[in-house]
Amino acid sequence: MSDLFDEDPERPAPERPGRRARALVITGVILVLGFFLLTAFASVYTDRLWYKEVGYGQVFSTMLWTKVGLFVAFGLLMAAMVAVNMHLAYRFRPLFRMAPSDASVDRYRDAVTPIRGWLLAGVALVVGIFAGTSAVGQWRTFQLWSKAEDFGRQDPYFKKDISFYVFHLPWWNFVVDFVMAATVVALIGTAVVHYLYGGIRLQQAHDRLSGAAQVQLSVLLGVFVLAKSVDYWLDRYDLVTDDHRIFTGMNYTAENALLPARNILVGVALICAVLFFLNVWRRTWQLPSVGLALLALSAVLLGMIWPAIVQNFQVKPSEADKEKSYIQANINATREAYGLSDIEVVKNYDGIATTSDATSKAQGVKVLQDLTTTPVIDPLQVRETFQQRQRIKAYYSVPQVLDVDRYKIKGQAGEVPLVLGVRELDQNGIQSSDQNWSNLHTVYTHGEGLIAAYANRIATNDEANGRIEWAEGIRREGDEGGSDLTDTEKFETRVYFGEQSPSYSIVGKAKGGSNVELGLSQSGEEAENTRTTYDGKGGVAVGSTFNQLMYAIKFGEPNFLLSGRVNGNSKVLYNRTPTERVEKVAPWLTIDGDPYPAVVDGKIVWIMDGYTTTDKYPNAQRESFDSMIDDSLQQTTTGLQTLPTDEINYMRSAVKATVDAYDGTVTLYQWDEDDPILKTWMKVFPGAVKPKADIDKELEEHLRYPEDLFKVQRFQLAKYHVTAAEEFYSGNDRWEVPEDPNASRAVFQPPYRLFSTGVDGTNDWSLTSVFKPRGAQNTLTSYLQVNSDATTDDFGRLRLLEMADQDTPGPGQVANEMQGNTTVAAKLQQYRVSGATPPRFGNLLTLPVSGGLIYIQPVYAARSATSAFPILQYVIVKYADKVGIDQDLPLALGAALGVDLKTGTATPTTPTTPDPGTGTPTPTPEPGGNQSINEQIAAALRAADTAFKAAADAQKANNTAEWVRQLGFAQDAVEKAVKLADERDKK
């Protein structure tokens, strides 16, 4: 048979096809490696250009060299440890192989020996790459360890500064784990080499290991067990961050069973390591084997069985007493870690208003005057109205959930709440036939302007605009007359950096070229298309061929090199969403999920909150971040980039960040000047964060309390409003955030931003939420409010109003009472018939007033089933035990008091109110005569409304005395109305 393959000696031997195949394989490997190397270089090079362009080149350099250093150091350490041990195993192989010999081992040895050098280098390279890559992921841990700042507080058990657990312990855990992993890999490689070359012969009954093999394996095992001893020592400190059934942190079993057990295991592991090292000379495995068995047995008995015995037979029978001090430590640490230590608690707040309570002066003013700034426009429900009435072109869009902020408006007194949305570019609105590379990346490049509507007003006669009153003339600091948003000389409307911006755009025209970017003209009443060119300072220059090549590789797009739209003046804009830009320049921050726009210094800026978080704060409760912030308005998950999981047990609002919507400028400001984690990162990246004093006053007016932080705090407060360990353990006073009664799934009700009346009588710009008893559906137990006005000293002040009456209705019950009310049902019946669009219920707002709570909910419905957007049809008010519905808030409140403001009559008698500008008396009707009591109440409320409007006019005219006088008239009228209502109800 072999003759068939014999070569003819008279014919020249043909070239082996294997040689050509080998050449092709080598060429293919070189090309693949070259492609990956070129791609990696393009990625690093373009990142460097981007960071340099945004002014954070030092952040890029620090991250790059930290990662490179860790990769090289730990990669070389792993590679060297494995390679040296494998080389020594080969170097000290037996000169004469032990008998009997395994034929299969001989074949492997014969195959490996000719390429042993390449094989050794390959193994070292592979394990080094894996080890280096693992170390790169620890760059944050390394930097925090190397630049650690003290917290100035100690844990109650080991008496170590909190920084040890947050900064130092994670790094040392990684180092010890790395040493153990490297030892195991080296041990495996060493054992394989000894086995191949006769140092280990498992077939023999005696002398299975050569002397060299025994020495080398003994040393490696000794190093591993020694590292395990250090690991046990460090594990002692992890007890204060371990999770248990009731709480996170040290508990009775941990302190009295696990801690002593780990102390003992440290000693056993040390003894075991010494026995392995002694085996280098003793050459017997008896003592090391006994030591290793003792360590394993001790780990099971002391580390698992004994703690289980203590937990089940000592702790469980009297758990409340045994765990009392540990629960108290957990309560104290949790409240400190989440910023709940200084919360102001008001006990026995009367949440059920009555008409008798309403006779006080404060109550009368709060019910009518303070509700004039209540935002009845739901930012979720009116999104479609914004989209249809204000986007102008199909390729513009607004966010799914609009934002709420407060502004000074030209011609308005004080601040008013607005619903805001940026008119952003939405390339999905471009016709598919026009969606080519040139249009998508050079023509349709940006959005246009900011849309604003009054959150507290209803245009009852303007159904065409969904009964929304659009706002113009947002005032800027120092500009007494205000400035119109369409004034292009003062206001930059173009939005190149937004939440819906394209992945990248190429801007800039050639010298003498024409404008190609599509925008909107800002002159005249009708918005028209116009052509423009970006001239901001942001963007990376791609005029050179080399840069064009790099970006062609980065984006996988050859048109960077081929298209005439890419010229010598071109820039590429990318990383364009506000969150993405801040995350890249501050990769150590967790960014709030709701960037919001504001008009500052004549331009649109995005404002974001940056958090410092950790999951290593001793004894503080650890929870899932995504679970804590989830509610019916949550659009996306945050994806914590700073922690291995999404669980945290410490959070601070450390940084306020802004992104210029036009040129993409990113600015970071220090907000929490006491946060040790922020201070540490400011040492890592000096100059990246500006001091708090650099915040412009106009910007400060639009800084607000962070929404995600508030959600986290209310989630924790549901349990940790209880400060006594016994009551905490019993769990009989647990709260929870109510579910949104209008949501399609079981999800928390979102917090609301509004002007809320504080317990001390102030009317603060606030973020608010409510709690209900855990498991209950129909009652409300407390109201949480935080001051959200950054210009005041009370900013961040948390106030908790605990209800005195356990029957105070909660959002679910109130929603049912509102919708089940016969008057409400009758009003909404027209939208429930066949063919009609069902009504949509907006935010159910809960507001405290002196002596009770008032509930407000807008109702939206389309004019027909084919209508493009819902219209604000009604506002429902529940006050005391009464429900009212009408087309706006004052009318609905009147209906709740049992009067009809549209049909009541009054006699114009004294007292009179002078006109704020001329001083001419303006008659204020006083109820009386032969009017019915309902007519008298209606007249009094109309008089109060007239006086409030006169007070607002006086305030605009800077006539303080008249403003106070008019408020007095309004107050008297309100008192009269509620007294009449009380008399009527008593009858």
Coordinates of N, CA and C in Angstrom, one line a residue, residues 294-478:
L294 N -6.4 19.5 58.0 CA -6.9 20.2 59.1 C -7.5 21.6 58.7
L295 N -6.9 22.2 57.7 CA -7.4 23.5 57.2 C -8.7 23.3 56.6
A296 N -8.9 22.3 55.8 CA -10.2 22.1 55.1 C -11.2 21.7 56.2
L297 N -10.9 20.9 57.1 CA -11.8 20.5 58.2 C -12.2 21.7 59.0
S298 N -11.2 22.6 59.3 CA -11.5 23.8 60.1 C -12.4 24.7 59.4
A299 N -12.2 24.9 58.1 CA -13.0 25.8 57.3 C -14.4 25.3 57.3
V300 N -14.7 24.0 57.2 CA -16.0 23.5 57.2 C -16.7 23.6 58.6
L301 N -15.9 23.2 59.7 CA -16.5 23.2 61.0 C -16.6 24.6 61.6
L302 N -15.6 25.4 61.5 CA -15.6 26.7 62.1 C -16.2 27.7 61.2
G303 N -16.1 27.6 59.9 CA -16.6 28.6 59.0 C -18.0 28.4 58.5
M304 N -18.5 27.2 58.7 CA -19.9 26.9 58.2 C -20.8 26.3 59.3
I305 N -20.3 25.2 59.9 CA -21.2 24.5 60.8 C -21.4 25.2 62.1
W306 N -20.3 25.7 62.7 CA -20.4 26.4 63.9 C -21.2 27.7 63.8
P307 N -21.1 28.5 62.8 CA -21.9 29.7 62.7 C -23.4 29.3 62.5
A308 N -23.7 28.2 61.8 CA -25.1 27.8 61.6 C -25.6 27.4 63.0
I309 N -24.8 26.7 63.8 CA -25.3 26.3 65.1 C -25.6 27.5 66.0
V310 N -24.7 28.5 66.0 CA -24.9 29.7 66.8 C -26.2 30.4 66.3
Q311 N -26.4 30.5 65.0 CA -27.5 31.3 64.4 C -28.8 30.6 64.8
N312 N -28.9 29.3 64.7 CA -30.1 28.6 64.9 C -30.4 28.3 66.4
F313 N -29.4 28.1 67.2 CA -29.7 27.7 68.6 C -29.4 28.8 69.6
Q314 N -28.7 29.9 69.2 CA -28.5 31.0 70.2 C -29.2 32.2 69.7
V315 N -29.2 32.5 68.4 CA -29.7 33.8 67.9 C -31.2 33.7 67.7
K316 N -31.7 32.7 67.0 CA -33.1 32.7 66.6 C -34.1 32.6 67.7
P317 N -33.8 31.9 68.8 CA -34.8 31.9 69.9 C -35.0 33.3 70.6
S318 N -34.0 34.1 70.5 CA -34.1 35.5 71.1 C -33.4 36.5 70.1
E319 N -33.8 36.4 68.9 CA -33.2 37.2 67.9 C -33.2 38.7 68.1
A320 N -34.4 39.2 68.6 CA -34.6 40.6 68.8 C -33.6 41.1 69.8
D321 N -33.3 40.4 70.9 CA -32.4 40.8 71.9 C -30.9 40.7 71.4
K322 N -30.6 39.5 70.8 CA -29.3 39.3 70.3 C -28.8 40.3 69.3
E323 N -29.7 40.7 68.4 CA -29.4 41.5 67.3 C -29.6 43.0 67.5
K324 N -30.1 43.4 68.7 CA -30.5 44.7 69.0 C -29.4 45.7 68.7
S325 N -28.2 45.5 69.3 CA -27.1 46.5 69.1 C -26.6 46.6 67.6
Y326 N -26.7 45.4 66.9 CA -26.2 45.4 65.5 C -27.2 46.1 64.6
I327 N -28.5 45.9 64.9 CA -29.6 46.6 64.2 C -29.4 48.1 64.4
Q328 N -29.1 48.5 65.6 CA -29.0 49.9 65.8 C -27.8 50.5 65.1
A329 N -26.7 49.7 65.0 CA -25.5 50.2 64.2 C -25.9 50.3 62.8
N330 N -26.7 49.3 62.3 CA -27.1 49.4 60.9 C -28.0 50.6 60.6
I331 N -28.9 50.9 61.5 CA -29.8 52.0 61.3 C -29.0 53.3 61.3
N332 N -28.0 53.5 62.2 CA -27.2 54.7 62.2 C -26.4 54.8 61.0
A333 N -25.7 53.7 60.6 CA -24.9 53.8 59.4 C -25.7 54.0 58.1
T334 N -26.9 53.4 58.0 CA -27.7 53.6 56.8 C -28.2 55.0 56.7
R335 N -28.6 55.6 57.7 CA -29.1 57.0 57.7 C -28.0 57.9 57.4
E336 N -26.8 57.6 57.9 CA -25.6 58.5 57.5 C -25.2 58.3 56.1
A337 N -25.2 57.1 55.6 CA -24.7 56.8 54.3 C -25.6 57.3 53.2
Y338 N -26.9 57.4 53.4 CA -27.8 57.9 52.4 C -28.3 59.4 52.7
G339 N -27.6 60.0 53.6 CA -27.9 61.4 53.9 C -29.3 61.7 54.6
L340 N -29.7 60.8 55.5 CA -31.0 60.9 56.2 C -30.8 61.2 57.6
S341 N -29.6 61.5 58.1 CA -29.4 61.8 59.5 C -30.1 63.0 60.0
D342 N -30.1 64.0 59.1 CA -30.7 65.3 59.6 C -32.1 65.6 59.1
I343 N -32.8 64.6 58.7 CA -34.2 64.8 58.3 C -35.0 65.4 59.4
E344 N -35.9 66.4 59.0 CA -36.8 67.0 60.0 C -38.1 66.2 59.9
V345 N -38.5 65.7 61.1 CA -39.7 64.9 61.2 C -40.8 65.7 61.9
V346 N -42.0 65.8 61.3 CA -43.1 66.5 62.0 C -44.1 65.4 62.3
K347 N -44.4 65.1 63.6 CA -45.3 64.1 64.0 C -46.7 64.6 64.1
N348 N -47.6 63.7 63.9 CA -49.1 64.0 64.1 C -49.6 65.1 63.2
Y349 N -49.1 65.1 62.0 CA -49.7 66.1 61.0 C -51.1 65.7 60.6
D350 N -52.0 66.6 60.7 CA -53.4 66.4 60.3 C -53.6 66.4 58.8
G351 N -53.6 65.2 58.3 CA -53.7 65.1 56.8 C -55.1 65.2 56.3
I352 N -56.1 65.1 57.1 CA -57.5 65.2 56.6 C -58.1 66.5 57.0
A353 N -58.2 67.4 56.0 CA -58.7 68.7 56.2 C -60.2 68.7 56.4
T354 N -60.6 69.7 57.2 CA -62.1 69.9 57.4 C -62.4 71.4 57.2
T355 N -63.6 71.7 56.9 CA -64.0 73.1 56.7 C -63.8 73.9 58.0
S356 N -63.9 73.3 59.2 CA -63.6 74.0 60.4 C -62.2 74.4 60.5
D357 N -61.3 73.5 60.1 CA -59.8 73.9 60.1 C -59.5 75.0 59.1
A358 N -60.3 75.1 58.1 CA -60.0 76.1 57.0 C -60.3 77.5 57.4
T359 N -60.8 77.7 58.6 CA -61.2 79.1 59.0 C -59.9 79.9 59.5
S360 N -58.8 79.3 59.6 CA -57.6 80.0 60.0 C -57.1 80.8 58.8
K361 N -56.3 81.9 59.2 CA -55.8 82.8 58.1 C -54.8 82.0 57.2
A362 N -53.9 81.3 57.8 CA -52.9 80.6 57.0 C -53.6 79.6 56.1
Q363 N -54.6 78.9 56.6 CA -55.2 77.9 55.7 C -55.9 78.6 54.5
G364 N -56.6 79.7 54.7 CA -57.2 80.4 53.6 C -56.2 80.8 52.6
V365 N -55.1 81.3 53.0 CA -54.1 81.8 52.0 C -53.5 80.6 51.2
K366 N -53.3 79.5 52.0 CA -52.6 78.4 51.3 C -53.5 77.7 50.3
V367 N -54.8 77.6 50.6 CA -55.7 76.9 49.7 C -55.8 77.6 48.4
L368 N -55.9 78.9 48.4 CA -56.0 79.6 47.1 C -54.7 80.2 46.6
Q369 N -54.1 81.0 47.4 CA -52.9 81.7 46.9 C -51.8 80.7 46.5
D370 N -51.4 79.7 47.4 CA -50.3 78.9 47.0 C -50.6 77.9 45.9
L371 N -51.9 77.6 45.7 CA -52.2 76.8 44.6 C -52.1 77.4 43.2
T372 N -51.9 78.8 43.2 CA -51.8 79.5 41.9 C -50.5 79.0 41.2
T373 N -49.5 78.4 41.9 CA -48.3 78.0 41.3 C -48.2 76.5 41.2
T374 N -49.4 75.8 41.5 CA -49.4 74.3 41.4 C -49.4 73.9 39.9
P375 N -48.4 73.0 39.6 CA -48.4 72.6 38.2 C -49.4 71.5 37.9
V376 N -50.5 71.9 37.2 CA -51.5 71.0 36.8 C -51.3 70.3 35.5
I377 N -50.3 70.8 34.7 CA -49.9 70.2 33.4 C -49.0 69.0 33.7
D378 N -49.4 67.8 33.2 CA -48.7 66.6 33.4 C -47.6 66.5 32.3
P379 N -46.3 66.5 32.6 CA -45.3 66.5 31.6 C -45.2 65.2 30.8
L380 N -45.9 64.2 31.3 CA -45.9 62.9 30.5 C -47.1 63.0 29.5
Q381 N -48.3 63.5 29.9 CA -49.4 63.4 29.1 C -49.4 64.5 28.0
V382 N -48.7 65.6 28.2 CA -48.7 66.7 27.2 C -47.6 66.5 26.2
R383 N -46.8 65.5 26.3 CA -45.8 65.3 25.3 C -46.3 65.2 23.9
E384 N -47.4 64.5 23.7 CA -48.0 64.4 22.3 C -48.4 65.8 21.8
T385 N -48.9 66.6 22.8 CA -49.3 68.0 22.4 C -48.1 68.8 21.9
F386 N -47.1 68.7 22.7 CA -45.8 69.4 22.3 C -45.3 68.9 21.0
Q387 N -45.4 67.6 20.8 CA -44.9 67.0 19.6 C -45.7 67.5 18.4
Q388 N -47.0 67.5 18.5 CA -47.9 67.9 17.4 C -47.9 69.4 17.1
R389 N -47.9 70.2 18.1 CA -48.1 71.6 17.9 C -46.8 72.4 17.8
Q390 N -45.7 71.9 18.3 CA -44.5 72.7 18.3 C -43.3 72.0 17.7
R391 N -43.4 70.8 17.2 CA -42.1 70.3 16.6 C -41.9 70.9 15.2
I392 N -42.9 71.4 14.6 CA -42.8 72.1 13.3 C -42.6 71.2 12.1
K393 N -41.5 70.4 12.2 CA -41.1 69.5 11.1 C -41.2 68.1 11.6
A394 N -41.4 67.1 10.7 CA -41.5 65.7 11.1 C -40.2 65.2 11.6
Y395 N -39.1 65.8 11.3 CA -37.8 65.3 11.8 C -37.3 66.0 13.0
Y396 N -38.2 66.7 13.7 CA -38.0 67.2 15.0 C -38.8 66.4 16.0
S397 N -38.4 66.4 17.3 CA -39.1 65.6 18.3 C -38.8 66.2 19.7
V398 N -39.6 65.8 20.6 CA -39.3 66.2 22.0 C -39.2 64.9 22.9
P399 N -38.6 65.0 24.1 CA -38.4 63.8 24.9 C -39.8 63.1 25.3
Q400 N -39.7 61.8 25.6 CA -40.8 61.1 26.0 C -41.5 61.7 27.3
V401 N -40.6 62.1 28.2 CA -41.1 62.8 29.4 C -40.5 64.1 29.5
L402 N -41.3 65.2 29.5 CA -40.8 66.5 29.5 C -40.3 66.9 30.9
D403 N -39.6 68.0 31.0 CA -39.1 68.4 32.3 C -39.9 69.6 32.9
V404 N -39.7 69.7 34.2 CA -40.4 70.8 34.9 C -39.4 71.7 35.6
D405 N -39.4 73.0 35.4 CA -38.4 73.9 36.0 C -39.2 75.2 36.3
R406 N -38.5 76.1 37.0 CA -39.2 77.4 37.3 C -38.4 78.5 36.7
Y407 N -39.1 79.6 36.2 CA -38.4 80.7 35.6 C -39.1 82.0 36.0
K408 N -38.4 83.0 35.8 CA -38.9 84.4 35.8 C -39.3 84.7 34.4
I409 N -40.6 85.1 34.2 CA -41.1 85.4 32.9 C -41.3 86.9 32.7
K410 N -41.0 87.4 31.6 CA -41.2 88.8 31.3 C -42.7 89.1 31.5
G411 N -42.9 90.2 32.3 CA -44.3 90.6 32.6 C -45.0 89.8 33.7
Q412 N -44.3 88.9 34.4 CA -44.8 88.1 35.4 C -44.1 88.4 36.7
A413 N -44.8 88.3 37.8 CA -44.3 88.5 39.1 C -43.8 87.2 39.7
G414 N -42.6 87.2 40.2 CA -42.0 86.0 40.9 C -41.7 84.9 39.9
E415 N -41.5 83.7 40.4 CA -41.2 82.6 39.5 C -42.4 81.7 39.3
V416 N -42.5 81.2 38.1 CA -43.6 80.3 37.7 C -43.0 79.0 37.2
P417 N -43.8 77.9 37.5 CA -43.3 76.6 37.0 C -43.6 76.4 35.5
L418 N -42.7 75.9 34.7 CA -42.8 75.6 33.3 C -42.6 74.2 33.0
V419 N -43.3 73.7 32.0 CA -43.0 72.4 31.4 C -42.1 72.7 30.2
L420 N -41.0 72.0 30.1 CA -40.0 72.3 29.1 C -39.7 71.1 28.2
G421 N -39.3 71.3 27.0 CA -38.8 70.3 26.1 C -38.0 70.9 25.0
V422 N -36.8 70.3 24.7 CA -36.0 70.7 23.7 C -36.5 70.1 22.4
R423 N -36.5 71.0 21.3 CA -36.9 70.5 20.0 C -35.7 69.9 19.3
E424 N -35.6 68.6 19.5 CA -34.4 67.9 19.0 C -34.6 67.2 17.7
L425 N -33.4 67.0 17.0 CA -33.5 66.3 15.7 C -33.8 64.8 16.0
D426 N -34.7 64.3 15.2 CA -35.1 62.9 15.2 C -35.1 62.4 13.8
Q427 N -34.0 61.7 13.5 CA -33.7 61.3 12.1 C -34.7 60.2 11.6
N428 N -35.4 59.6 12.6 CA -36.4 58.6 12.2 C -37.6 59.3 11.4
G429 N -37.7 60.6 11.6 CA -38.8 61.4 10.9 C -38.4 61.7 9.4
I430 N -37.2 61.5 9.0 CA -36.8 61.7 7.6 C -37.3 60.6 6.8
Q431 N -37.8 61.0 5.6 CA -38.3 59.9 4.7 C -37.2 59.0 4.4
S432 N -37.6 57.7 4.3 CA -36.6 56.6 4.1 C -35.8 56.8 2.8
S433 N -36.5 57.4 1.8 CA -35.8 57.6 0.5 C -34.7 58.7 0.6
D434 N -34.8 59.5 1.6 CA -33.8 60.6 1.8 C -32.7 60.2 2.9
Q435 N -32.8 59.0 3.4 CA -31.9 58.6 4.4 C -30.6 58.0 3.8
N436 N -29.8 58.9 3.3 CA -28.5 58.5 2.8 C -27.4 59.1 3.7
W437 N -26.2 58.7 3.5 CA -25.1 59.1 4.4 C -24.9 60.6 4.4
S438 N -25.0 61.2 3.3 CA -24.8 62.7 3.2 C -25.9 63.4 4.0
N439 N -27.1 63.0 3.8 CA -28.2 63.7 4.5 C -28.1 63.4 6.0
L440 N -27.9 62.2 6.4 CA -27.9 61.8 7.8 C -26.7 62.4 8.6
H441 N -25.6 62.6 8.0 CA -24.4 63.0 8.7 C -23.9 64.4 8.3
T442 N -24.5 65.1 7.3 CA -24.0 66.4 7.0 C -25.1 67.4 6.8
V443 N -26.3 67.0 6.6 CA -27.4 67.9 6.4 C -28.3 68.0 7.6
Y444 N -28.8 66.9 8.1 CA -29.7 66.9 9.3 C -28.8 66.7 10.5
T445 N -28.3 67.7 11.1 CA -27.3 67.7 12.1 C -27.7 68.1 13.5
H446 N -28.8 68.9 13.6 CA -29.1 69.5 14.9 C -30.6 69.8 15.1
G447 N -30.9 70.0 16.3 CA -32.3 70.4 16.7 C -32.4 71.9 16.8
E448 N -33.6 72.4 17.1 CA -33.8 73.9 17.1 C -34.7 74.3 18.3
G449 N -34.1 74.9 19.3 CA -34.9 75.7 20.3 C -35.4 74.9 21.4
L450 N -36.0 75.6 22.3 CA -36.6 75.1 23.6 C -38.1 75.5 23.6
I451 N -38.9 74.5 23.9 CA -40.4 74.7 23.9 C -40.8 74.8 25.4
A452 N -41.6 75.8 25.7 CA -42.0 76.0 27.2 C -43.5 76.3 27.2
A453 N -44.1 75.7 28.2 CA -45.5 76.0 28.5 C -45.7 76.1 30.0
Y454 N -46.7 77.0 30.4 CA -46.9 77.2 31.8 C -47.5 75.9 32.4
A455 N -46.9 75.5 33.5 CA -47.3 74.3 34.2 C -48.5 74.5 35.1
N456 N -48.8 75.8 35.4 CA -49.8 76.1 36.4 C -51.0 76.8 35.7
R457 N -51.0 76.9 34.4 CA -52.1 77.6 33.7 C -52.8 76.7 32.7
I458 N -54.1 77.0 32.5 CA -54.9 76.2 31.5 C -55.6 77.3 30.6
A459 N -55.3 77.1 29.3 CA -56.0 78.0 28.4 C -57.3 77.3 28.0
T460 N -58.3 77.6 28.8 CA -59.6 76.9 28.7 C -60.3 77.1 27.3
N461 N -59.9 78.1 26.6 CA -60.6 78.4 25.3 C -59.7 78.1 24.1
D462 N -58.6 77.4 24.3 CA -57.7 77.1 23.2 C -57.5 75.6 23.1
E463 N -58.5 75.0 22.5 CA -58.4 73.5 22.3 C -57.4 73.2 21.2
A464 N -57.2 74.1 20.3 CA -56.2 73.8 19.2 C -54.8 73.5 19.7
N465 N -54.5 74.1 20.9 CA -53.2 73.8 21.5 C -53.3 73.0 22.7
G466 N -54.4 72.2 22.8 CA -54.5 71.3 23.9 C -54.8 72.0 25.2
R467 N -55.3 73.2 25.1 CA -55.5 74.1 26.3 C -54.2 74.3 27.1
I468 N -53.1 74.3 26.4 CA -51.8 74.6 27.0 C -51.5 76.1 26.6
E469 N -51.0 76.8 27.6 CA -50.6 78.2 27.4 C -49.1 78.2 27.2
W470 N -48.6 78.5 26.0 CA -47.2 78.5 25.7 C -46.5 79.7 26.3
A471 N -45.3 79.5 26.8 CA -44.6 80.6 27.5 C -43.5 81.1 26.6
E472 N -43.3 82.4 26.6 CA -42.2 83.1 25.9 C -41.6 84.1 26.9
G473 N -40.4 84.6 26.5 CA -39.8 85.7 27.2 C -39.2 85.3 28.5
I474 N -38.5 84.2 28.6 CA -37.8 83.8 29.8 C -36.8 84.8 30.1
R475 N -36.8 85.3 31.4 CA -36.0 86.5 31.8 C -34.6 86.0 32.2
R476 N -33.6 86.8 31.9 CA -32.3 86.5 32.3 C -31.8 87.5 33.4
E477 N -30.9 87.0 34.2 CA -30.5 87.9 35.3 C -29.9 89.2 34.8
G478 N -30.3 90.3 35.4 CA -29.8 91.6 34.9 C -30.5 92.2 33.8

